[in-house]
Amino acid sequence: MMDKRLTTIGRCYSCGRTFGFDPATVTMFLIDPETTLPPGMTVLGTPREPSPEAVARSVEKPICPPLRRRREAGRGDR
């Protein structure tokens, strides 16, 4: 059986679920803390060119594995 190292506990950016994860292997998204959106996304969900300031202040946020699997399967987060 594979040895799973859970080195960090955090909240999923999308669903808010608390989960343990290895930062080297979990899916991460770059999020602008000022808008709580990815730097290249508008509030309407359309893409845009991100400003250098938005990219500079952005931080990586994890996505939980169950949500990632549902999204890969095409069911979304609901």
Coordinates of N, CA and C in Angstrom, one line a residue:
M1 N 0.8 -1.2 0.0 CA 0.0 0.0 0.0 C 0.9 1.2 0.0
M2 N 0.4 2.3 -0.7 CA 1.2 3.5 -0.8 C 1.2 4.3 0.5
D3 N 2.3 4.8 0.9 CA 2.4 5.6 2.1 C 2.0 7.1 1.8
K4 N 0.9 7.5 2.3 CA 0.3 8.8 2.1 C 0.8 9.8 3.2
R5 N 1.5 10.8 2.8 CA 2.0 11.8 3.8 C 1.1 13.0 3.8
L6 N 0.4 13.2 4.8 CA -0.5 14.4 5.0 C 0.3 15.3 5.8
T7 N 0.9 16.3 5.2 CA 1.7 17.2 5.9 C 1.1 18.5 6.3
T8 N -0.1 18.8 5.7 CA -0.8 20.1 5.9 C -2.3 19.8 6.0
I9 N -2.9 20.6 6.8 CA -4.4 20.6 6.9 C -4.9 22.0 6.5
G10 N -5.8 22.0 5.6 CA -6.4 23.2 5.0 C -7.8 23.1 4.6
R11 N -8.3 24.2 4.0 CA -9.7 24.2 3.5 C -9.7 24.2 2.0
C12 N -10.6 23.5 1.4 CA -10.8 23.5 0.0 C -11.2 24.9 -0.5
Y13 N -10.6 25.4 -1.5 CA -10.9 26.7 -2.0 C -12.4 26.8 -2.5
S14 N -12.8 25.7 -3.1 CA -14.2 25.7 -3.7 C -15.3 25.3 -2.8
C15 N -15.2 24.2 -2.0 CA -16.3 23.7 -1.2 C -16.1 24.1 0.3
G16 N -14.9 24.4 0.7 CA -14.7 24.8 2.1 C -14.4 23.7 3.0
R17 N -14.4 22.4 2.5 CA -14.2 21.2 3.3 C -12.7 21.3 3.9
T18 N -12.6 20.9 5.1 CA -11.2 20.8 5.7 C -10.7 19.4 5.4
F19 N -9.5 19.4 4.9 CA -8.9 18.1 4.6 C -7.4 18.1 4.8
G20 N -6.8 17.0 5.0 CA -5.3 16.8 5.1 C -4.7 16.6 3.7
F21 N -3.6 17.1 3.4 CA -3.0 16.9 2.1 C -1.5 17.1 2.1
D22 N -0.9 16.6 1.0 CA 0.6 16.8 0.8 C 0.6 18.0 -0.2
P23 N 1.2 19.1 0.1 CA 1.3 20.3 -0.8 C 2.0 20.0 -2.1
A24 N 2.8 18.9 -2.2 CA 3.5 18.6 -3.4 C 2.6 17.9 -4.4
T25 N 1.5 17.3 -3.9 CA 0.7 16.5 -4.8 C -0.7 16.9 -5.0
V26 N -1.2 17.8 -4.1 CA -2.6 18.3 -4.2 C -2.7 19.3 -5.4
T27 N -3.9 19.4 -6.0 CA -4.2 20.4 -7.0 C -4.4 21.7 -6.3
M28 N -3.6 22.7 -6.8 CA -3.7 24.1 -6.3 C -4.1 25.1 -7.3
F29 N -4.8 26.1 -6.9 CA -5.2 27.2 -7.8 C -4.7 28.5 -7.3
L30 N -4.2 29.3 -8.2 CA -3.8 30.7 -7.8 C -5.0 31.6 -7.6
I31 N -5.1 32.2 -6.4 CA -6.3 33.0 -6.1 C -5.9 34.4 -5.6
D32 N -6.5 35.4 -6.1 CA -6.3 36.8 -5.7 C -7.1 37.0 -4.4
P33 N -6.5 37.2 -3.3 CA -7.2 37.4 -2.0 C -8.1 38.6 -2.0
E34 N -7.8 39.6 -2.9 CA -8.7 40.8 -2.9 C -10.0 40.5 -3.6
T35 N -10.0 39.6 -4.6 CA -11.3 39.3 -5.3 C -11.8 37.9 -5.0
T36 N -11.0 37.1 -4.4 CA -11.3 35.7 -4.1 C -11.5 34.9 -5.4
L37 N -11.0 35.3 -6.5 CA -11.1 34.7 -7.8 C -9.7 34.4 -8.4
P38 N -9.5 33.5 -9.3 CA -8.3 33.4 -10.0 C -8.0 34.8 -10.7
P39 N -6.7 35.1 -10.8 CA -6.3 36.5 -11.3 C -6.8 36.7 -12.8
G40 N -7.1 35.7 -13.6 CA -7.5 35.8 -14.9 C -9.0 35.6 -15.1
M41 N -9.8 35.8 -14.1 CA -11.2 35.5 -14.1 C -12.0 36.7 -13.6
T42 N -13.2 37.0 -14.3 CA -14.0 38.1 -13.9 C -15.1 37.5 -12.9
V43 N -15.9 38.3 -12.3 CA -17.0 37.8 -11.4 C -18.1 37.2 -12.2
L44 N -18.1 37.4 -13.5 CA -19.1 36.8 -14.4 C -18.6 35.4 -14.9
G45 N -17.4 35.0 -14.5 CA -16.8 33.8 -15.0 C -16.2 33.8 -16.3
T46 N -16.0 35.0 -16.9 CA -15.3 35.1 -18.2 C -13.8 35.3 -18.0
P47 N -13.0 34.8 -18.9 CA -11.5 35.1 -18.8 C -11.2 36.5 -19.2
R48 N -10.1 36.9 -18.6 CA -9.5 38.3 -18.9 C -8.0 38.2 -18.7
E49 N -7.3 39.2 -19.2 CA -5.9 39.3 -19.0 C -5.7 39.8 -17.5
P50 N -4.9 39.0 -16.7 CA -4.7 39.3 -15.3 C -3.7 40.5 -15.2
S51 N -3.9 41.4 -14.3 CA -3.0 42.5 -14.1 C -1.8 41.9 -13.3
P52 N -0.6 42.5 -13.5 CA 0.6 42.1 -12.8 C 0.4 42.2 -11.3
E53 N -0.3 43.2 -10.8 CA -0.6 43.4 -9.4 C -1.4 42.2 -8.8
A54 N -2.4 41.8 -9.6 CA -3.3 40.7 -9.1 C -2.5 39.4 -9.0
V55 N -1.6 39.2 -10.0 CA -0.8 37.9 -10.0 C 0.2 38.0 -8.8
A56 N 0.8 39.2 -8.6 CA 1.8 39.3 -7.5 C 1.2 39.1 -6.1
R57 N 0.0 39.5 -5.9 CA -0.6 39.3 -4.6 C -1.4 38.0 -4.4
S58 N -1.5 37.2 -5.5 CA -2.2 36.0 -5.4 C -1.5 34.9 -4.6
V59 N -2.2 34.0 -4.1 CA -1.7 32.9 -3.3 C -2.3 31.6 -3.8
E60 N -1.6 30.5 -3.6 CA -2.1 29.2 -4.0 C -3.1 28.6 -3.0
K61 N -4.2 28.1 -3.4 CA -5.2 27.5 -2.5 C -5.5 26.1 -3.0
P62 N -5.7 25.1 -2.1 CA -5.9 23.7 -2.5 C -7.3 23.4 -2.9
I63 N -7.5 22.4 -3.7 CA -8.8 21.8 -4.0 C -8.8 20.4 -3.5
C64 N -9.9 20.0 -2.8 CA -9.9 18.7 -2.2 C -10.1 17.6 -3.3
P65 N -9.5 16.4 -3.0 CA -9.6 15.3 -4.0 C -11.0 14.9 -4.4
P66 N -11.9 14.8 -3.5 CA -13.3 14.4 -4.0 C -13.9 15.4 -5.0
L67 N -13.7 16.7 -4.7 CA -14.2 17.7 -5.6 C -13.5 17.7 -7.0
R68 N -12.2 17.5 -6.9 CA -11.4 17.4 -8.2 C -11.9 16.2 -9.0
R69 N -12.1 15.1 -8.4 CA -12.6 13.9 -9.1 C -14.0 14.1 -9.7
R70 N -14.9 14.8 -8.9 CA -16.2 15.1 -9.5 C -16.1 16.0 -10.7
R71 N -15.3 17.0 -10.6 CA -15.1 18.0 -11.7 C -14.5 17.3 -12.9
E72 N -13.6 16.4 -12.7 CA -13.0 15.6 -13.8 C -14.0 14.7 -14.5
A73 N -14.9 14.2 -13.7 CA -16.0 13.4 -14.2 C -17.1 14.2 -14.9
G74 N -17.0 15.5 -14.8 CA -18.0 16.4 -15.5 C -19.2 16.7 -14.7
R75 N -19.3 16.4 -13.4 CA -20.5 16.6 -12.6 C -20.5 18.0 -11.9
G76 N -19.4 18.7 -12.0 CA -19.3 20.0 -11.3 C -19.2 19.8 -9.8
D77 N -19.5 20.9 -9.0 CA -19.3 20.8 -7.6 C -20.6 20.8 -6.8
R78 N -21.7 20.5 -7.5 CA -23.0 20.4 -6.9 C -23.5 19.0 -6.7

